[in-house]
JSON list of C-alpha atoms in Angstrom, two decimals:
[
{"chain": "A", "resi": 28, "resn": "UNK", "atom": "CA", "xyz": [-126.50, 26.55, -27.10]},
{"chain": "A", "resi": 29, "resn": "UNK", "atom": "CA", "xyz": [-127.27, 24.77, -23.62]},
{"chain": "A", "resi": 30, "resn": "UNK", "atom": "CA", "xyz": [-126.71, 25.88, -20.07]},
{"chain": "A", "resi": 31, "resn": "UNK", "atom": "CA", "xyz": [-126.06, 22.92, -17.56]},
{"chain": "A", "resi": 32, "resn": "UNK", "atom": "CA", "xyz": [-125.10, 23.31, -14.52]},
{"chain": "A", "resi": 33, "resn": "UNK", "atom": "CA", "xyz": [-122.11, 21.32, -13.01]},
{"chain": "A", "resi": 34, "resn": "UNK", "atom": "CA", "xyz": [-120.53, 19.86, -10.02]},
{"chain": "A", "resi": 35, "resn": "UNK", "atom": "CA", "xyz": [-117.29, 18.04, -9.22]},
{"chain": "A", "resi": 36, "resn": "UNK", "atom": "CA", "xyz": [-117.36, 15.17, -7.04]},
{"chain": "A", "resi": 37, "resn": "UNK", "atom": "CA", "xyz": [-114.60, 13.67, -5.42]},
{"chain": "A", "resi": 38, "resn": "UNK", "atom": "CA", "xyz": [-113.63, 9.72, -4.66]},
{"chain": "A", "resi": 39, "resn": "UNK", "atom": "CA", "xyz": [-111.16, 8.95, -1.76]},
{"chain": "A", "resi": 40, "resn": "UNK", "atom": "CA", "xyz": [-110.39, 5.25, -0.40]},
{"chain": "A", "resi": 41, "resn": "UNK", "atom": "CA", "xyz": [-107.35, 5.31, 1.90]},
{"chain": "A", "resi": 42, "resn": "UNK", "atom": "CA", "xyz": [-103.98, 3.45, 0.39]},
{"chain": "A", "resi": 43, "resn": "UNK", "atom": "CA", "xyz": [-105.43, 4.26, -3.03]},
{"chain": "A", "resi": 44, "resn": "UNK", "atom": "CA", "xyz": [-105.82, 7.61, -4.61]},
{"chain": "A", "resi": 45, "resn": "UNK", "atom": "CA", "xyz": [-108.32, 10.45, -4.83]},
{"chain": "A", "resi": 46, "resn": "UNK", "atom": "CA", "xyz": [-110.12, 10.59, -8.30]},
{"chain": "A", "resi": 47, "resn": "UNK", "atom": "CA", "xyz": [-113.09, 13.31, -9.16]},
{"chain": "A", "resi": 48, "resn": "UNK", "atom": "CA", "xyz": [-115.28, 13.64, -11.75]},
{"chain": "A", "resi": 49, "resn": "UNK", "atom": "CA", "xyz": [-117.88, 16.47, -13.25]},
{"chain": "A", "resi": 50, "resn": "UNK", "atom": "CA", "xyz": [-121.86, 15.62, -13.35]},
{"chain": "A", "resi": 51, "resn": "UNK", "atom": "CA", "xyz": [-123.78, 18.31, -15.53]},
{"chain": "A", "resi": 52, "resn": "UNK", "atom": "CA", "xyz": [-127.57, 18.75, -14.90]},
{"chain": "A", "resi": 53, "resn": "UNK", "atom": "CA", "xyz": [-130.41, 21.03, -16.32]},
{"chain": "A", "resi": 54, "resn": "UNK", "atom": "CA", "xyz": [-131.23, 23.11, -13.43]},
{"chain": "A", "resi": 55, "resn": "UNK", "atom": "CA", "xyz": [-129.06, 24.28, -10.76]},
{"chain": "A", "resi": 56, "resn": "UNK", "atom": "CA", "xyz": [-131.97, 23.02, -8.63]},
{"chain": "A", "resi": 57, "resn": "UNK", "atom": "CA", "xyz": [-131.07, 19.24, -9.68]},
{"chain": "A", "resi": 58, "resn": "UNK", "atom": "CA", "xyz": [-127.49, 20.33, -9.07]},
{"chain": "A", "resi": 59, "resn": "UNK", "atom": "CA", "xyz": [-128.31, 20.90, -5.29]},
{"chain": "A", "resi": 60, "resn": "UNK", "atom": "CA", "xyz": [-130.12, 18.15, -4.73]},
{"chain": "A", "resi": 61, "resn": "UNK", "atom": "CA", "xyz": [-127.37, 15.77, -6.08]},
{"chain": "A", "resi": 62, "resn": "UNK", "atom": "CA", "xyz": [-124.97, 17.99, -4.02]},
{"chain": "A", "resi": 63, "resn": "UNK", "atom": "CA", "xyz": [-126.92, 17.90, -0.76]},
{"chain": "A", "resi": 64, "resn": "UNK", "atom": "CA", "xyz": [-127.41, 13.86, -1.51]},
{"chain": "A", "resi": 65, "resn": "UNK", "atom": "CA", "xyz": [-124.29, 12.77, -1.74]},
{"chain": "A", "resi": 66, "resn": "UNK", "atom": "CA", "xyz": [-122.60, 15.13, 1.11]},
{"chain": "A", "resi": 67, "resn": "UNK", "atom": "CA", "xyz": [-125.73, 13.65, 3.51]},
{"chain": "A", "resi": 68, "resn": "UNK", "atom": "CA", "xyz": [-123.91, 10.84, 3.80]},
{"chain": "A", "resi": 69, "resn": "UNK", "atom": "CA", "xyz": [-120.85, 11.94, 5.31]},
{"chain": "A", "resi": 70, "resn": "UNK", "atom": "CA", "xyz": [-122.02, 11.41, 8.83]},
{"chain": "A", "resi": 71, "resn": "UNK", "atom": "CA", "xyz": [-118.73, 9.86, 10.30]},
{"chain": "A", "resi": 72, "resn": "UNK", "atom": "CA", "xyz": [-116.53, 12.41, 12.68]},
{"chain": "A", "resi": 73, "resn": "UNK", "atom": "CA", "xyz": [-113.38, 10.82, 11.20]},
{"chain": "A", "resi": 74, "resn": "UNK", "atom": "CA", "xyz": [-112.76, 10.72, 7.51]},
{"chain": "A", "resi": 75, "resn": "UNK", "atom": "CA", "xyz": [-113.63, 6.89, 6.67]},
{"chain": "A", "resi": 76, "resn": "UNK", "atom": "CA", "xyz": [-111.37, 4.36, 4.50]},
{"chain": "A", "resi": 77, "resn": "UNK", "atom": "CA", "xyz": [-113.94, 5.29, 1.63]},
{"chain": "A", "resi": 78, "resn": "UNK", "atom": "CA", "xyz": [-115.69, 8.08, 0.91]},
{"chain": "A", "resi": 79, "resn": "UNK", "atom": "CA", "xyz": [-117.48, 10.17, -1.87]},
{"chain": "A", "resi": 80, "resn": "UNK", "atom": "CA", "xyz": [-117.48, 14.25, -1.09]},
{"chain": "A", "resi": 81, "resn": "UNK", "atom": "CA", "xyz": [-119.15, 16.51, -3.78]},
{"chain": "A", "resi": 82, "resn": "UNK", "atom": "CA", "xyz": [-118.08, 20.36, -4.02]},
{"chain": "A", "resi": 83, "resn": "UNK", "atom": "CA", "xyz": [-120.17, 23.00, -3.11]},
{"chain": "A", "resi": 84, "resn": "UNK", "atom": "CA", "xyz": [-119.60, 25.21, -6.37]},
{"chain": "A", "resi": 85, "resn": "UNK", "atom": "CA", "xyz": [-122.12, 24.85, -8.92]},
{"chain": "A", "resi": 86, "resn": "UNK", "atom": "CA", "xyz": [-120.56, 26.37, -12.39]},
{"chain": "A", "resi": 87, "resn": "UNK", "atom": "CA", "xyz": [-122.59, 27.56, -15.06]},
{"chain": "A", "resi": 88, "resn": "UNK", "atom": "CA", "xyz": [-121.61, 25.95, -18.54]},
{"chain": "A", "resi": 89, "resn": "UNK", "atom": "CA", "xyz": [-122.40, 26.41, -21.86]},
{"chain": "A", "resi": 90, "resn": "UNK", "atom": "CA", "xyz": [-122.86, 23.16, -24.05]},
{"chain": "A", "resi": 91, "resn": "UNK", "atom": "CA", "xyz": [-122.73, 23.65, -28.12]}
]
């Protein structure tokens, strides 16, 4: 058995639909960083027509 360690990430483009996803990595270090990357570029002080946001929960998962 495997531990990964996963995060959900969200897609949102206005007049469309929100769709999310799960990325599992090997260390909840890689987790972080791919956290921290993708919520770095939410910059904008309005929500944009397109945007990606990932969660900040990291869950612990065991992989057979």
């Amino acid at each position: 058995m495997t531990v990964k360690y996963r995060i959900t990430v969200i897609e949102s483009e206005r007049g469309w639909r929100q769709e999310s996803w799960t990325e599992d990595f090997d260390t909840y270090e890689e987790a972080r960083e791919r956290i921290n990357s993708i919520n770095s570029e939410n910059t904008a002080s309005r929500a944009p027509d397109w945007y990606m946001i990932a969660q900040t929960k990291i869950e612990a998962v065991e992989i057979v």
